[in-house]
Coordinates of C-alpha atoms and ligand atoms in Angstrom, one line a residue:
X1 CA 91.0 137.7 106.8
X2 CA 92.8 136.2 109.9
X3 CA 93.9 132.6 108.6
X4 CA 93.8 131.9 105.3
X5 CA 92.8 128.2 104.2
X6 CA 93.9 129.1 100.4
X7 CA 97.1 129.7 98.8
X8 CA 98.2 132.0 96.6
X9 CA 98.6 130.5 93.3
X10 CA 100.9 130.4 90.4
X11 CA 100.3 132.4 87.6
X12 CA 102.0 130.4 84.5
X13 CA 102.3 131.8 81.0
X14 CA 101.2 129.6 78.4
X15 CA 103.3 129.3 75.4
X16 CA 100.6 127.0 73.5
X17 CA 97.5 129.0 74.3
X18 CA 99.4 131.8 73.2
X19 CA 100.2 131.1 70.1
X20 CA 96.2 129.8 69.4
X21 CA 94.9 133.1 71.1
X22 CA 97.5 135.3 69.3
X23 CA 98.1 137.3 72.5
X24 CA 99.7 136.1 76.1
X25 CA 97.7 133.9 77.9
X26 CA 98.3 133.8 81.7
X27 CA 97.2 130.4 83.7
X28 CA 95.7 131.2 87.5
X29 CA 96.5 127.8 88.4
X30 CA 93.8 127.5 91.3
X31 CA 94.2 123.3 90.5
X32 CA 96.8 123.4 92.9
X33 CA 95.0 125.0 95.6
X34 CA 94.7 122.7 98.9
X35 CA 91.1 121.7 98.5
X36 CA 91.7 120.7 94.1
X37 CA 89.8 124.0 93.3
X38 CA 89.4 127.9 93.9
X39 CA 86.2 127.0 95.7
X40 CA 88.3 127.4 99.3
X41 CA 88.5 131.4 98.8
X42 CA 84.9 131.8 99.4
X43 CA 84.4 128.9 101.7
X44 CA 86.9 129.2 103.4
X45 CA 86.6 133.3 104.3
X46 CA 82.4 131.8 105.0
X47 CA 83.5 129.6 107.4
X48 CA 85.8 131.6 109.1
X49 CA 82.6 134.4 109.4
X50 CA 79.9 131.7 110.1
X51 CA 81.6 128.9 111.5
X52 CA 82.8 130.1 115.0
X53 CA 80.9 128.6 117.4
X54 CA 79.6 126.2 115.0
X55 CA 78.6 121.8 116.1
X56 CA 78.9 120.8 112.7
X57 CA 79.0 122.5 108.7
X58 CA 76.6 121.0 106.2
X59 CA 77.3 121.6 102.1
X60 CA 75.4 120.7 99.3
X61 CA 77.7 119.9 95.8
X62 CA 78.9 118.4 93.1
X63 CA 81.8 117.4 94.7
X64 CA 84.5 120.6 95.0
X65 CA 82.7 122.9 97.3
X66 CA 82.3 119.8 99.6
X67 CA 86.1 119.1 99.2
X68 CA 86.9 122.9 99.8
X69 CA 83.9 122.0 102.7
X70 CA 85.4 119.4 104.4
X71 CA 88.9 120.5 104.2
X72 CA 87.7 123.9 105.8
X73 CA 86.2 122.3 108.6
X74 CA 88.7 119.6 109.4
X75 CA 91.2 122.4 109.9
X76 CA 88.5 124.6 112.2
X77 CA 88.3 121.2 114.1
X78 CA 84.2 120.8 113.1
X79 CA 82.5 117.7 111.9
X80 CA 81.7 118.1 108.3
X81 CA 78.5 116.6 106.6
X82 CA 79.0 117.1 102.7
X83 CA 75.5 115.7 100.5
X84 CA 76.2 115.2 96.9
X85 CA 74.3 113.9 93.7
X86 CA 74.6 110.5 92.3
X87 CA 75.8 112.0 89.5
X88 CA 78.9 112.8 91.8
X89 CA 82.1 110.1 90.7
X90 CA 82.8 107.5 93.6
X91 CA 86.4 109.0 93.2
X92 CA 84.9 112.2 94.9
X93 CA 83.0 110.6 97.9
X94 CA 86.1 108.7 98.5
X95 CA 88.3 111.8 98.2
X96 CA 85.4 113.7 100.4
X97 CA 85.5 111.0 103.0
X98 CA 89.4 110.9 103.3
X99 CA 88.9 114.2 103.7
X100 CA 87.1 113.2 107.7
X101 CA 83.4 114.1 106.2
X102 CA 80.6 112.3 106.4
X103 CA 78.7 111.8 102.5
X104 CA 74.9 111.5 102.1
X105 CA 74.1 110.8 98.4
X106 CA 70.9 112.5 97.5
X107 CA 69.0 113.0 94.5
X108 CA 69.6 113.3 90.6
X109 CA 71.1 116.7 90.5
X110 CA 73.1 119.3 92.7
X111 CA 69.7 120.7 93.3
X112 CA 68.3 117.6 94.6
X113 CA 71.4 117.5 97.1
X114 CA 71.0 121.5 98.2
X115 CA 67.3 120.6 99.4
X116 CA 68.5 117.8 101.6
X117 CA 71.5 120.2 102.9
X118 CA 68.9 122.5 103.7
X119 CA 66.8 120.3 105.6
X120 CA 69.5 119.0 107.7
X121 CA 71.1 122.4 108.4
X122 CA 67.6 123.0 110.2
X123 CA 67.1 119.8 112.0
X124 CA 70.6 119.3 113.1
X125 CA 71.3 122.7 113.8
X126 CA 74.2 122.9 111.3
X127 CA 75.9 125.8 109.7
X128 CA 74.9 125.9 106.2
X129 CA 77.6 126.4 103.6
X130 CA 75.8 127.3 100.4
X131 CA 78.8 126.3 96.8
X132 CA 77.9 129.4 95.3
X133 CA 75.3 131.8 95.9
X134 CA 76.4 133.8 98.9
X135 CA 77.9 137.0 99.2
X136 CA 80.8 135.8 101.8
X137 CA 81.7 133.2 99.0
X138 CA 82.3 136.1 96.1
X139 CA 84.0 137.8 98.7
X140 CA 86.3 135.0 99.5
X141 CA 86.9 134.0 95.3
X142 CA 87.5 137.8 94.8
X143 CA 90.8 137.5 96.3
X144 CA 92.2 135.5 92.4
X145 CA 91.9 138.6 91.2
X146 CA 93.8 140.7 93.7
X147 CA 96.6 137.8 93.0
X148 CA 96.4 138.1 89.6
X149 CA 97.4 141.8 90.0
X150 CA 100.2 141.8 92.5
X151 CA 101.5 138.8 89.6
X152 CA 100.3 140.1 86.6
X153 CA 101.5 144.0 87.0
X154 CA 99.2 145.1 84.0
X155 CA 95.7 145.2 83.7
X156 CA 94.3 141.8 81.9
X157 CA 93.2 142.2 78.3
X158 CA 90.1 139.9 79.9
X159 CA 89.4 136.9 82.0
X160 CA 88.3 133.7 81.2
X161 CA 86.2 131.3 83.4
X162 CA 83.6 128.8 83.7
X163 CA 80.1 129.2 85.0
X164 CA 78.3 126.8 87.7
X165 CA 76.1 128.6 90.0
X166 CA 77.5 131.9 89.1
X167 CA 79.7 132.2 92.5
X168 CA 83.3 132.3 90.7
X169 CA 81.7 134.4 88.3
X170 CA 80.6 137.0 91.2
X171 CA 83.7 136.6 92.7
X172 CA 86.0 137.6 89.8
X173 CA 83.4 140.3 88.7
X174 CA 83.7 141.7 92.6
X175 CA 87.8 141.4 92.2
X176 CA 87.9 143.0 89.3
X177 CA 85.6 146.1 91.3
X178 CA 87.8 146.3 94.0
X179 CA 90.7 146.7 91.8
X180 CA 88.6 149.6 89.7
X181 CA 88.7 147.2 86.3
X182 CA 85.3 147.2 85.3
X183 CA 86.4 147.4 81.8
X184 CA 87.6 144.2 81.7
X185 CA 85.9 141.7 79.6
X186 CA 84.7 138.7 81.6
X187 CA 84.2 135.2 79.3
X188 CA 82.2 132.9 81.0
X189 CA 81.7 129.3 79.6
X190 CA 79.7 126.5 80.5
X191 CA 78.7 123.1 78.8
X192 CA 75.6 122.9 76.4
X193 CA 73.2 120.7 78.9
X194 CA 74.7 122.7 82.5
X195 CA 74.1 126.2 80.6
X196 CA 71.9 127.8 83.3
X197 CA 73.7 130.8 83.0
X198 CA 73.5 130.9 79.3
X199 CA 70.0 130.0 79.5
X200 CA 68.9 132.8 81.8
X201 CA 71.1 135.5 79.6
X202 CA 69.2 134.6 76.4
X203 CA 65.5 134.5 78.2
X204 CA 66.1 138.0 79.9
X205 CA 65.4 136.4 83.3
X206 CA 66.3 133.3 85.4
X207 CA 65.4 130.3 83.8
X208 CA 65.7 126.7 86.0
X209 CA 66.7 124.1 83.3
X210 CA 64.6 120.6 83.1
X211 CA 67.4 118.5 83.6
X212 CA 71.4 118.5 83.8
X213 CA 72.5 116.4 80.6
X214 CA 76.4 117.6 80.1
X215 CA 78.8 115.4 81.5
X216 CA 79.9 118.6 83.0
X217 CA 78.2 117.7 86.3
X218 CA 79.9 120.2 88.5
X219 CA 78.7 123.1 86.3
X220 CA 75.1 121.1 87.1
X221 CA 72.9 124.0 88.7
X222 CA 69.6 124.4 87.3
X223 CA 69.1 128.2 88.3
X224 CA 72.1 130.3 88.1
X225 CA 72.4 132.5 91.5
X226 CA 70.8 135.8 91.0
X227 CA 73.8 138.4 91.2
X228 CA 75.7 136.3 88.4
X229 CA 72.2 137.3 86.3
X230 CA 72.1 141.2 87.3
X231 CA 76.0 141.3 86.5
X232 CA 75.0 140.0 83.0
X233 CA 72.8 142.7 82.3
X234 CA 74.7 145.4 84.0
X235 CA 75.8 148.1 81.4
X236 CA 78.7 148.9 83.3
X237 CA 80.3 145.4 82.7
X238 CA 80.6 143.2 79.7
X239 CA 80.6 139.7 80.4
X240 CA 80.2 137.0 77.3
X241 CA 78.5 133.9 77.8
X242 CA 79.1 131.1 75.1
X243 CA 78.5 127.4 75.4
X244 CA 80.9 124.5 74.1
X245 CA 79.5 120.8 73.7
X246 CA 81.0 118.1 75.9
X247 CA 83.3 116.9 73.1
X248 CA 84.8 120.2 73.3
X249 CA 85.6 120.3 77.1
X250 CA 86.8 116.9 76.8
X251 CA 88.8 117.1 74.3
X252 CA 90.5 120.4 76.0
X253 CA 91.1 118.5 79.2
X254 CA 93.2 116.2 77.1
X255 CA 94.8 118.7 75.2
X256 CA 95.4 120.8 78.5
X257 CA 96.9 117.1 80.1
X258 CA 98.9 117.1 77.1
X259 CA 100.4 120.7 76.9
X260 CA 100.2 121.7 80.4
X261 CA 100.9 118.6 82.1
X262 CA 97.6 119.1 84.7
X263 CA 94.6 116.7 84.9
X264 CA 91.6 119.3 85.7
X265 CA 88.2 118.4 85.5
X266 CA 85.1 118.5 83.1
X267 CA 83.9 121.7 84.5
X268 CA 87.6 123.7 84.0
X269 CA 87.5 122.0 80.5
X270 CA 84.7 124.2 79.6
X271 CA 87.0 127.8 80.0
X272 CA 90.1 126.0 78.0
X273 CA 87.6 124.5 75.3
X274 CA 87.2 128.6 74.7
X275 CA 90.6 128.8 73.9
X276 CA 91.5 125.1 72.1
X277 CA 88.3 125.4 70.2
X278 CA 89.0 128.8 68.7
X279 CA 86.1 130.2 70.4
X280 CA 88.1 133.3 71.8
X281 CA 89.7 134.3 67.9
X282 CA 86.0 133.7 66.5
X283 CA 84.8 136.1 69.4
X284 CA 87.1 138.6 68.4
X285 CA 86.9 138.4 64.5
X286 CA 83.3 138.6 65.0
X287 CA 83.6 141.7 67.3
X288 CA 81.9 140.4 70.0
X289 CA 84.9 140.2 72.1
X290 CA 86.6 143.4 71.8
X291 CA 90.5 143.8 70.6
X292 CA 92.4 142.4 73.7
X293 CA 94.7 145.3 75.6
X294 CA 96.2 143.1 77.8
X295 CA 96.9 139.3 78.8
X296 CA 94.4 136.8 78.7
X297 CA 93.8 135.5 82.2
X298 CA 92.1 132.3 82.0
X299 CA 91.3 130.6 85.3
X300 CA 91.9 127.0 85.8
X301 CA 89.3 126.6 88.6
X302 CA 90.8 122.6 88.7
X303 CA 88.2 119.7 90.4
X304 CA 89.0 116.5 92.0
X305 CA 86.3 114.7 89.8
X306 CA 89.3 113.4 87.4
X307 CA 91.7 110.7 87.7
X308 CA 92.6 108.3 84.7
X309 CA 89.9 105.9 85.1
X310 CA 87.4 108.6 84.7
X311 CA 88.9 109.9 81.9
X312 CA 88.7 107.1 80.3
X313 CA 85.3 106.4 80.6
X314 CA 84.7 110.1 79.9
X315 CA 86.5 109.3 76.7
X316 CA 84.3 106.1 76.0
X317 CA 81.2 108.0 76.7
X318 CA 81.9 110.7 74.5
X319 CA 83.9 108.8 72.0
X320 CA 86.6 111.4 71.0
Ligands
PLV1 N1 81.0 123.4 91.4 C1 80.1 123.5 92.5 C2 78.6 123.5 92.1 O1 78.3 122.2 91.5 C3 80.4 122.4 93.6 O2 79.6 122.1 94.4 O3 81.5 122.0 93.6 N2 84.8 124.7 88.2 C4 84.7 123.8 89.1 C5 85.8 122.7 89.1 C6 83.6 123.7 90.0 O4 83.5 122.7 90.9 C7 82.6 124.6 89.9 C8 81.4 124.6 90.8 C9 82.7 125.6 88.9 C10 83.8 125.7 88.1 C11 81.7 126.7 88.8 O5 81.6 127.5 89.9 P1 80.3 128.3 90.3 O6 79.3 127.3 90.7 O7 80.8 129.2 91.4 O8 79.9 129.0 89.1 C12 76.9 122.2 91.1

């Protein structure tokens, strides 16, 4: 990669997750990347391939891929178009405009948003940046893992994420590859009501969901991407896919604010629910998660679609 738009992270031990795990838990604090999220590995190594001699970038999201987006493309000097959902917080089309893009709100859903990005990639002649089915992205995310192995030293007794469209997923799945740690047990959470993933595990095939009802909205694909699907059913990895409600993510965001001192969004909620809930102990009493050999790495993929006020209506919504 010639310029990198990301940084490398931290990797923080966590004392409290820790002690509920009952083995070292390791933070990848991708929060603090530039763009609020991890999304800027992958979009920002696309761009960098695809973006060259580019009038414009268009990006359909539910709000972080456009910030890692528009960031990307304010550096490389090109105008940025980013279409999101109405489900997408005013706090992120403000934080997406400050960012120098233009917003169109489109549609219900993320998918909604991705056919309009589409359309206007073709009639305006824009390059198309896809959130997260696309194999420049996963190349582009892979690059936590290599982090968390220069930081780490030891292999990771597994890795702990949460599930959208799949693309972190492929990304840490393709990290753990190049580093030759199949073995590694991937967790991969999303909300009940943005379970795509889930969905598609339990049906044997990809399933596209009727509707996105968690709260969860940046976990809101209806179809999970394809190569997230074929990892799941690849005998050469094991990758777990459990659900927690929205109380649950919530609830760990607070918790997380609390312990950590870091506001993340609904989405990251969903990987630290895993922990806070018990999920991961209940996994491994149950035998579905197998003993743990090393720390586990949970990835705090962050999201701008927080601030206090949202919280608090979060918290109103979901009365916890
Ligand atoms: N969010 C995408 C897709 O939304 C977006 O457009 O921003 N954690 C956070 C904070 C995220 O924003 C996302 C994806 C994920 C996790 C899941 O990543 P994925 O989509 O690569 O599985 C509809």
């Amino acid at each position: 990669m010639a310029q990198h738009f990301h940084l490398n992270t931290p990797l923080l031990e966590s004392i409290s997750m820790s002690k509920q795990v009952g083995t070292s838990v390791y933070l990848k604090m991708e929060n603090s990347q530039p763009s609020g999220s991890f999304k800027i590995r992958g979009i920002g190594h696309l761009c960098q391939q695809l973006v060259t001699q580019s009038k414009g970038v268009v990006c359909s999201s539910g709000g972080n891929a456009g910030m890692a987006a528009a960031y990307v493309a304010r550096k490389m000097g090109v105008p940025a178009t980013i279409v999101v959902p109405s489900s997408t917080p005013q706090l992120v089309v403000q934080r997406l405009q400050d960012q120098g893009a233009a917003v169109r709100v489109v549609g219900k859903v993320w998918d909604d948003a991705n056919a309009e990005a589409l359309r206007l990639a073709e009639s305006e002649g824009l390059t198309f940046v896809p959130p997260f089915d696309h194999p420049l992205l996963w190349k582009g995310h892979a690059s936590v893992m290599a982090e968390v192995a220069a930081s780490l030293g030891v292999k990771p007794g597994a890795v702990l994420l949460s599930v959208g469209g799949g693309g972190l997923l492929c990304g840490v799945i393709q990290g753990l590859k190049d580093l030759g740690w199949m073995d590694v047990p991937v967790i991969a959470m999303e909300t009940a009501g943005a379970d795509c993933f889930n969905a598609a595990v339990k049906a044997g095939k990809l399933v596209t969901l009727d509707d996105i009802t968690s709260e969860a909205k940046c976990l809101g694909a209806k179809t999970v991407c394809k190569q997230a699907f074929e990892y799941s059913r690849s005998s050469e990895l094991t990758v777990i896919s459990e659900l927690v409600t929205d109380r649950q993510a919530l609830q760990a965001v607070q918790t997380f604010l609390d312990e950590e001192r870091v506001l993340v969004e609904m989405a990251c909620g969903a990987a630290l629910a895993a922990v806070y809930s018990g999920l991961i102990r209940r996994l491994q009493d149950e035998g579905r998660l197998p003993p743990l050999r090393g720390p586990l790495v949970v990835i705090v993929c962050g999201g701008s679609s927080i601030d206090m006020q949202q919280l608090s209506s979060l918290r109103l919504k979901l009365q916890t």
